[in-house]
Amino acid sequence: MPLLSNLKIAKTISVKQTLVNLIAEQAELDDEFLPSPDNVAGFLQCVRLALPYFSAYIGSTPFANYICLLVITKLKEIEELEGGAELSLDIIKLLAELSPFLSEDEQNKECAEIIHKVLLEYIPLPLPADVENGCQSDEPDLKFTHIECLLFVFSHFLKHCPEFLTAADNAQRFRDLKARLQFLARGVQSGIKTFRESLVSNKSKETKAEETKMKAIALRTMNNINTLIKDLFRTPPTFKTSVTLSWKPVTTANVAVKRESEGMISEEKKMKRDYKSGRELYQPPGGKYSTNIHFPPSRGSNFYSRGRGGKRFY
């Protein structure tokens, strides 16, 4: 399959769709998912092969629906496998990468409900105050990468079924989610401040590159969560903010090209300005040479009288 993707013909939409269909057959999207190490590894490999072909013209809905309806619901069984924690995270991350290419589908609402249920497991309710001690209990250990992925997926499904939160009969569901997100937002904002200060201090002392990279990814993760929470808190919730997942590279090519072109334009203007300033203005001859110059008389000047037949006078 990677060999086929390098062919020129594989760049067309029709061929890409054909390749996605072939991968879908290999992934057995019509069959029940059995959580075994081989099945999970094989399915993840199929999703990774299909990912590069998805676009605005080739939707990822069949893969995303299958993961939501048949794989996410068995995350706890997958986590019990050898290396299950990493496998479950890989599944959620791949689902997040698929979600920008979702399209309208009758199963959008059902998938949103499943993601919402799983999301609540990772975002607890605000901690109750300990009445006897007058303090709060220990804060839970939050899995921020899981939360980032699930919020990202949830937001993309809500684009196609916003009534899942905004409908009148879902008001209690939305209030419960808001309470959890407010509690999460406080921890996220505190984490953003901590990681920013840590990255600034790393510049002034020697630190391992890998450690700095991990802190930068953690900061991006929390910034993404904070952005997604803000979108959900709007009235009504909006899902227009563009978010780049924390483990994906940030594309700066367009910015670099723009800056380079602006630099070239400004340099060209400077060269033209210097050229113009360096040119000498025309100076008519002066002194004894100017006395021998006679300009020819022009029509309508004082050398001629007006009208036909006028005589020249001196």
XYZ file of C-alpha atoms in Angstrom:
314
model
C 0.000 0.000 0.000
C 2.747 2.584 0.747
C 4.261 1.733 -2.640
C 0.962 2.466 -4.391
C 0.600 5.789 -2.589
C 3.854 7.003 -4.149
C 2.542 6.562 -7.685
C 1.391 9.649 -9.556
C -1.999 8.117 -10.299
C -2.595 7.679 -6.558
C -2.841 11.454 -6.165
C -6.303 11.593 -7.751
C -9.436 11.600 -5.600
C -10.966 8.540 -7.263
C -7.861 6.420 -6.699
C -7.543 7.632 -3.104
C -11.153 6.638 -2.483
C -10.472 3.216 -3.990
C -7.474 2.755 -1.698
C -9.554 3.767 1.329
C -12.210 1.224 0.343
C -9.563 -1.493 0.067
C -8.198 -0.615 3.501
C -11.733 -0.635 4.922
C -12.183 -4.186 3.640
C -8.945 -5.226 5.316
C -10.068 -3.547 8.555
C -13.322 -5.565 8.419
C -15.528 -2.637 9.371
C -18.634 -4.779 8.909
C -17.605 -7.306 11.565
C -17.707 -7.251 15.347
C -14.508 -6.052 17.004
C -12.783 -8.593 19.237
C -10.284 -6.991 21.649
C -7.227 -9.203 21.256
C -3.624 -7.979 20.844
C -3.476 -9.072 17.199
C -6.852 -7.586 16.316
C -6.061 -4.255 17.951
C -2.626 -4.012 16.322
C -3.995 -4.982 12.902
C -6.870 -2.530 13.105
C -4.601 0.328 14.185
C -2.307 -0.437 11.259
C -5.240 -0.205 8.840
C -6.322 3.148 10.263
C -2.785 4.520 9.963
C -2.646 3.421 6.330
C -5.943 5.139 5.548
C -5.246 8.410 7.381
C -3.195 10.144 4.638
C -6.017 9.727 2.106
C -8.771 11.459 4.063
C -9.678 14.991 3.050
C -12.641 17.271 2.500
C -13.540 15.054 -0.473
C -12.925 11.666 1.153
C -14.650 11.301 4.503
C -13.459 9.279 7.472
C -16.962 8.657 8.825
C -17.022 4.829 8.358
C -13.770 4.428 10.296
C -14.744 6.944 12.996
C -18.181 5.391 13.478
C -16.690 1.923 13.790
C -14.213 3.092 16.428
C -16.903 4.910 18.406
C -19.555 2.204 18.259
C -17.457 -0.956 18.487
C -13.962 -0.120 19.747
C -14.255 2.760 22.232
C -16.982 0.845 24.042
C -14.411 -1.880 24.767
C -11.576 0.333 25.974
C -11.549 -1.249 29.429
C -11.099 -4.699 27.911
C -8.301 -3.380 25.703
C -6.545 -1.805 28.695
C -6.381 -5.221 30.343
C -4.280 -6.567 27.459
C -0.492 -6.500 27.472
C 0.477 -2.907 26.729
C -3.207 -2.076 26.865
C -2.724 1.445 28.231
C -0.685 2.456 25.186
C -3.079 0.690 22.816
C -6.113 2.479 24.235
C -4.356 5.835 23.950
C -3.382 5.055 20.343
C -7.023 4.304 19.535
C -8.199 7.607 20.996
C -5.442 9.558 19.242
C -6.229 7.992 15.863
C -9.909 8.754 16.356
C -8.956 12.375 17.016
C -6.966 12.476 13.765
C -9.952 11.044 11.882
C -12.520 13.455 13.302
C -11.744 16.557 11.152
C -12.935 14.594 8.103
C -16.328 13.587 9.484
C -19.448 14.186 7.433
C -23.188 14.233 8.061
C -24.346 10.792 9.116
C -27.315 9.264 10.881
C -24.996 7.801 13.525
C -23.380 11.130 14.494
C -25.630 11.578 17.519
C -25.074 8.032 18.750
C -21.312 8.457 18.425
C -21.453 11.808 20.238
C -23.318 10.141 23.090
C -20.656 7.441 23.427
C -17.799 9.968 23.369
C -19.652 12.095 25.925
C -19.990 9.108 28.242
C -16.293 8.235 27.978
C -15.320 11.890 28.407
C -17.173 12.079 31.714
C -15.064 9.184 32.986
C -11.915 11.262 32.441
C -13.323 14.578 33.728
C -14.573 14.245 37.315
C -17.056 16.497 39.048
C -15.709 19.342 41.224
C -14.227 18.058 44.440
C -16.551 18.407 47.447
C -15.217 20.295 50.444
C -14.281 18.180 53.410
C -16.653 19.484 56.051
C -14.726 18.096 58.997
C -11.278 19.307 57.971
C -12.442 22.409 56.133
C -10.332 21.572 53.093
C -10.669 19.811 49.787
C -9.743 16.246 49.011
C -6.712 15.390 46.935
C -7.050 16.362 43.292
C -7.516 13.447 40.871
C -4.800 12.358 38.477
C -6.077 13.658 35.140
C -5.005 12.153 31.814
C -4.702 15.319 29.775
C -3.845 13.702 26.432
C -6.937 11.497 26.652
C -9.040 14.535 27.547
C -7.594 16.578 24.687
C -8.426 13.836 22.172
C -11.921 13.186 23.493
C -12.815 16.888 23.641
C -11.484 17.307 20.105
C -13.556 14.371 18.815
C -16.628 15.461 20.779
C -16.457 18.968 19.294
C -16.272 17.611 15.746
C -19.293 15.369 16.274
C -21.223 18.281 17.797
C -20.713 20.246 14.586
C -23.125 17.810 12.956
C -25.522 17.429 15.907
C -25.357 20.587 18.093
C -28.754 19.772 19.591
C -27.033 17.061 21.632
C -26.176 19.824 24.135
C -28.367 22.769 23.171
C -31.778 21.058 23.032
C -34.136 21.949 25.882
C -34.415 18.367 27.115
C -30.601 18.140 27.308
C -30.170 21.151 29.621
C -29.215 19.032 32.635
C -26.610 17.165 30.577
C -25.060 20.467 29.512
C -25.024 21.832 33.084
C -23.274 18.718 34.346
C -20.669 18.944 31.584
C -20.078 22.641 32.266
C -19.482 21.974 35.959
C -16.873 19.361 35.091
C -15.226 21.582 32.481
C -15.014 24.514 34.902
C -13.219 22.297 37.387
C -10.934 21.042 34.620
C -10.251 24.566 33.338
C -8.844 25.664 36.703
C -6.345 22.820 36.696
C -5.462 23.408 33.047
C -4.800 27.122 33.523
C -2.610 26.364 36.514
C -0.712 23.810 34.423
C -0.263 26.275 31.556
C 1.315 28.784 33.920
C 3.606 26.142 35.430
C 4.859 24.805 32.100
C 5.397 28.281 30.661
C 7.532 29.265 33.616
C 9.415 25.988 33.368
C 10.158 26.458 29.662
C 11.366 30.008 30.266
C 13.675 28.852 33.053
C 15.016 26.074 30.811
C 16.466 28.691 28.470
C 18.718 30.000 31.203
C 20.116 26.621 32.224
C 21.204 23.418 30.591
C 18.383 20.913 30.240
C 17.891 17.804 28.189
C 16.304 18.390 24.797
C 13.879 15.521 25.338
C 12.684 17.000 28.617
C 12.094 20.388 27.015
C 10.225 18.742 24.148
C 7.935 16.868 26.523
C 7.158 20.047 28.440
C 6.378 21.875 25.199
C 3.966 19.106 24.154
C 2.322 19.198 27.585
C 1.878 22.956 27.253
C 0.305 22.546 23.805
C -2.004 19.857 25.192
C -3.279 22.140 27.935
C -3.632 25.093 25.571
C -5.738 22.932 23.256
C -7.954 21.795 26.119
C -8.383 25.387 27.250
C -9.359 26.467 23.716
C -11.880 23.644 23.303
C -13.436 24.431 26.686
C -13.870 28.088 25.696
C -15.741 27.041 22.553
C -18.113 24.877 24.589
C -18.744 27.719 27.049
C -19.963 30.100 24.355
C -23.694 30.704 23.984
C -24.519 28.786 21.909
C -21.415 26.578 21.761
C -19.277 27.188 18.685
C -16.821 24.874 17.022
C -14.975 27.182 14.638
C -11.612 27.381 16.381
C -8.862 25.523 14.565
C -6.800 23.329 16.886
C -3.656 21.390 15.983
C -3.359 18.267 18.101
C -0.438 18.464 20.505
C 1.580 15.601 19.005
C 1.171 16.845 15.424
C 3.821 19.165 13.948
C 2.883 22.815 13.582
C 3.060 23.857 9.942
C 4.978 27.118 9.551
C 5.619 26.938 5.811
C 2.992 29.522 4.943
C 4.293 31.920 7.560
C 7.853 31.517 6.303
C 6.836 32.080 2.682
C 4.847 35.153 3.627
C 7.727 36.640 5.580
C 10.162 35.855 2.797
C 7.948 37.475 0.165
C 7.446 40.534 2.347
C 11.204 40.768 2.800
C 11.787 40.525 -0.944
C 9.205 43.219 -1.648
C 10.658 45.582 0.934
C 14.177 44.960 -0.392
C 13.014 45.654 -3.935
C 11.383 48.903 -2.839
C 14.562 49.901 -1.047
C 16.659 49.253 -4.169
C 14.312 51.352 -6.287
C 14.400 54.155 -3.735
C 18.197 54.086 -3.583
C 18.382 54.094 -7.378
C 16.104 57.099 -7.642
C 17.923 58.989 -4.916
C 21.239 58.296 -6.641
C 20.155 59.775 -9.970
C 21.158 63.379 -10.659
C 18.438 65.807 -11.667
C 18.783 67.430 -15.070
C 20.480 70.814 -14.878
C 20.245 73.159 -17.912
C 23.576 74.584 -19.089
C 24.528 77.884 -17.536
C 27.051 80.656 -18.039
C 28.344 81.569 -21.495
C 26.918 78.401 -23.048
C 23.356 79.350 -22.257
C 23.495 82.623 -24.279
C 23.748 80.790 -27.605
C 20.606 78.746 -27.042
C 17.550 79.934 -28.992
C 14.194 78.291 -28.480
C 11.941 78.100 -31.556
C 8.843 80.228 -31.361
C 5.682 78.358 -30.496
C 2.162 79.003 -31.666
C 0.216 81.229 -29.350
C 3.314 82.815 -27.807
C 4.127 86.522 -27.744
C 6.219 86.195 -30.921
C 3.118 85.939 -33.084
C 0.028 88.052 -33.296
C -3.273 86.294 -32.934
C -5.223 85.485 -36.066
C -4.298 84.534 -39.606
C -1.922 86.786 -41.500
C -0.366 88.301 -38.474
C 3.092 89.768 -38.836
C 6.114 88.921 -36.851
C 7.514 91.737 -34.784
C 10.609 92.045 -32.713
